[in-house]
Coordinates of C-alpha atoms in Angstrom, one line a residue:
M620 CA 49.4 104.3 128.0
A621 CA 48.3 107.4 129.0
L622 CA 44.7 108.3 130.5
N623 CA 42.0 111.2 130.7
Q624 CA 40.7 109.9 134.3
D625 CA 38.5 113.3 133.9
K626 CA 36.5 111.3 130.5
L627 CA 37.0 107.4 132.9
T628 CA 34.8 104.8 131.9
A629 CA 33.6 102.0 133.8
L630 CA 35.2 99.9 130.7
D631 CA 38.3 101.6 130.9
V632 CA 39.0 100.2 134.8
M633 CA 38.4 97.0 133.8
R634 CA 40.5 97.0 130.4
D635 CA 43.6 98.9 132.6
A636 CA 45.5 95.4 133.3
P637 CA 43.9 92.2 134.8
V638 CA 43.7 92.6 138.1
I639 CA 42.1 95.2 140.3
P640 CA 43.5 95.3 143.8
V641 CA 40.7 95.4 146.5
I642 CA 42.4 97.6 149.4
V643 CA 41.8 98.5 152.8
L644 CA 43.9 100.7 154.8
H645 CA 44.3 101.3 158.6
D646 CA 46.7 103.3 158.7
V647 CA 46.5 106.4 156.2
A648 CA 50.4 106.5 156.4
H649 CA 50.4 103.1 154.2
A650 CA 48.2 104.9 151.7
V651 CA 50.6 106.8 149.5
P652 CA 53.4 104.1 149.6
L653 CA 51.0 101.7 148.9
A654 CA 49.8 102.7 145.8
R655 CA 53.2 104.1 144.5
A656 CA 54.8 100.5 144.7
L657 CA 51.5 98.8 143.1
V658 CA 51.8 101.6 140.0
A659 CA 55.5 100.3 139.9
G660 CA 54.3 97.3 139.4
G661 CA 51.8 98.4 136.6
I662 CA 48.9 98.7 138.2
R663 CA 47.0 102.4 138.7
M664 CA 43.4 100.8 139.1
L665 CA 43.0 100.6 142.8
E666 CA 40.0 100.1 144.8
V667 CA 40.2 101.5 148.1
T668 CA 37.5 99.9 150.1
L669 CA 35.5 102.0 152.2
R670 CA 35.5 99.5 155.1
T671 CA 37.8 101.6 157.6
P672 CA 36.9 105.0 158.5
Q673 CA 40.3 105.8 157.2
A674 CA 39.6 105.6 153.9
L675 CA 38.3 108.4 152.7
Q676 CA 41.0 110.4 153.8
C677 CA 43.4 107.3 152.1
I678 CA 41.7 107.9 148.8
E679 CA 42.1 111.9 149.4
L680 CA 45.9 111.0 149.5
I681 CA 46.3 109.0 146.6
A682 CA 44.6 111.5 144.3
K683 CA 47.1 114.1 145.6
E684 CA 50.0 112.6 146.2
V685 CA 50.3 110.1 143.3
P686 CA 48.7 110.7 140.4
E687 CA 49.9 108.4 137.8
A688 CA 47.3 105.8 139.9
V689 CA 43.8 106.3 139.9
A690 CA 42.1 106.3 143.2
G691 CA 38.9 104.7 143.3
A692 CA 36.5 103.7 146.0
G693 CA 35.1 100.1 146.5
T694 CA 32.2 99.2 149.2
I695 CA 29.5 102.0 147.8
R696 CA 26.4 101.0 149.7
S697 CA 24.1 104.7 149.4
A698 CA 24.5 108.0 147.2
A699 CA 25.9 109.1 150.3
D700 CA 28.5 106.7 149.9
A701 CA 29.2 107.7 146.2
Q702 CA 28.9 111.7 147.2
A703 CA 32.1 111.3 149.5
S704 CA 33.9 109.1 147.7
L705 CA 33.9 111.9 144.8
L706 CA 34.6 114.7 147.0
A707 CA 37.7 112.5 148.4
G708 CA 38.7 111.8 145.0
A709 CA 37.8 109.1 143.4
K710 CA 37.4 108.2 140.2
F711 CA 35.1 105.6 140.0
G712 CA 33.6 103.6 142.2
V713 CA 32.8 99.8 143.1
S714 CA 29.4 98.4 145.4
P715 CA 28.9 94.7 147.0
G716 CA 25.7 95.4 145.2
Y717 CA 23.3 96.9 143.6
T718 CA 20.3 99.2 143.8
S719 CA 18.7 101.8 141.1
A720 CA 19.5 104.6 143.9
V721 CA 23.0 104.3 143.4
G722 CA 23.2 103.5 140.3
K723 CA 21.1 106.7 139.5
A724 CA 23.3 108.7 142.4
C725 CA 26.6 107.7 140.5
R726 CA 25.0 108.3 137.2
D727 CA 24.3 111.7 138.2
L728 CA 27.2 112.2 140.2
G729 CA 30.0 111.1 136.6
L730 CA 31.0 108.9 139.2
P731 CA 31.7 105.0 136.3
L732 CA 30.5 102.4 138.7
L733 CA 30.9 98.2 138.6
P734 CA 27.9 97.4 140.4
G735 CA 28.0 93.9 142.5
V736 CA 25.8 91.0 140.9
A737 CA 25.2 87.6 142.2
T738 CA 22.2 86.7 140.4
G739 CA 20.5 87.3 137.3
S740 CA 17.7 89.0 138.0
E741 CA 20.5 91.6 139.6
I742 CA 22.5 91.5 136.3
M743 CA 18.8 92.5 134.9
N744 CA 18.4 95.0 136.8
A745 CA 21.8 96.7 136.6
Q746 CA 20.9 96.7 132.3
E747 CA 18.0 98.3 133.0
D748 CA 19.7 100.8 134.6
G749 CA 22.5 101.0 131.7
Y750 CA 25.4 99.1 133.6
Q751 CA 26.6 96.9 131.2
Q752 CA 30.2 96.2 133.6
L753 CA 29.2 94.5 136.5
K754 CA 31.3 93.3 138.9
F755 CA 30.8 89.8 139.7
F756 CA 30.6 89.2 143.8
P757 CA 31.4 87.5 145.7
A758 CA 32.5 85.7 142.9
M759 CA 32.9 81.6 144.7
Q760 CA 31.0 81.9 147.1
A761 CA 28.5 82.7 144.2
G762 CA 29.0 80.2 142.1
G763 CA 32.0 81.1 140.7
L764 CA 33.4 80.0 136.9
P765 CA 30.4 77.2 135.7
M766 CA 28.5 80.3 136.8
L767 CA 29.8 82.8 134.5
K768 CA 29.9 80.3 131.9
A769 CA 26.3 79.5 132.4
W770 CA 25.8 83.5 131.9
Q771 CA 27.8 83.4 129.1
G772 CA 24.4 82.4 126.6
P773 CA 21.7 84.8 128.1
F774 CA 24.0 88.2 129.4
G775 CA 26.5 87.6 126.2
D776 CA 26.6 91.5 126.3
V777 CA 27.9 92.3 129.8
T778 CA 31.4 92.3 130.8
F779 CA 32.8 91.2 134.1
C780 CA 35.1 91.7 136.7
P781 CA 35.0 88.6 139.3
T782 CA 35.7 89.1 143.0
G783 CA 35.9 87.6 146.1
G784 CA 38.1 83.9 146.5
I785 CA 39.9 85.4 143.3
H786 CA 43.4 84.3 143.8
A787 CA 47.0 84.3 141.8
G788 CA 46.1 80.5 141.5
N789 CA 42.9 80.6 139.9
A790 CA 42.4 84.6 138.4
V791 CA 44.2 82.6 134.5
E792 CA 40.8 80.3 135.8
F793 CA 38.3 83.5 134.9
L794 CA 41.0 85.8 132.7
A795 CA 40.3 82.7 129.7
L796 CA 36.1 83.3 129.9
S797 CA 35.6 85.6 127.0
N798 CA 32.7 87.8 129.1
V799 CA 35.6 88.5 132.1
A800 CA 37.7 91.8 131.3
C801 CA 39.6 91.6 135.0
V802 CA 39.6 90.6 138.5
G803 CA 39.3 92.2 141.4
G804 CA 42.2 90.3 144.4
S805 CA 43.3 91.1 147.7
W806 CA 46.4 88.4 147.3
I807 CA 48.2 91.5 145.5
V808 CA 47.3 94.5 148.8
P809 CA 48.5 91.2 152.2
T810 CA 47.9 92.4 154.6
D811 CA 51.2 91.6 156.6
A812 CA 52.8 93.7 153.5
I813 CA 51.4 96.7 154.4
Q814 CA 51.9 96.6 158.2
Q815 CA 55.0 96.4 157.9
G816 CA 55.8 98.8 154.6
D817 CA 57.3 96.3 152.5
W818 CA 56.3 97.9 149.1
A819 CA 59.3 95.5 147.2
R820 CA 56.7 92.9 148.0
I821 CA 53.6 94.6 146.9
E822 CA 55.8 95.8 143.9
Q823 CA 57.0 92.1 142.8
L824 CA 53.2 90.8 143.6
A825 CA 51.6 93.7 141.4
R826 CA 54.4 93.3 138.2
E827 CA 53.2 89.7 138.5
A828 CA 49.4 90.1 138.4
T829 CA 49.9 92.1 134.4
Q830 CA 51.9 89.4 133.7
L831 CA 48.4 87.0 133.8
S832 CA 47.2 86.3 130.8
R833 CA 43.3 87.6 129.8

């Protein structure tokens, strides 16, 4: 499916595939082959977390060298993070929590954001600022499936991407919920596979992830 990256919305990011990979890269040499393997497996929304000094350079390389991929930045915690991510070529952002400052910065930059929430109050704060597509994080530690089911009543207009503790064994349960559009997870980008350059394994994990029902 063709995608206009310049008019991307948070809902586009969430609906593209059942899983958004949560990627931690320590070596810039891994960025491009990893992105190509994920795209080959059917996953193109790639959340590269800002947890390492190399992250912004990795985003830049993916944006330049793998145009079929949609490079996003995770772990956005400030307006400065949002600005740096956009300059590096990120097309969307993901935050582990939510503040109005981060929400306003991303909105002003035109950077689609999936804000992280773990409580009803955080959901309400994000909604007040116009955000309806949210990341539930850390999903398992913050209540998991029962919490998402409880939120279906008061927050029936919100769509979630649960992240944190999601894996191949429980992803389908989350995807079956009406208020879940996708899940975030690192199981399709195992650290050992990245370190070993086992791109075939990652491509296969991505392909399997695209077959998860939702």
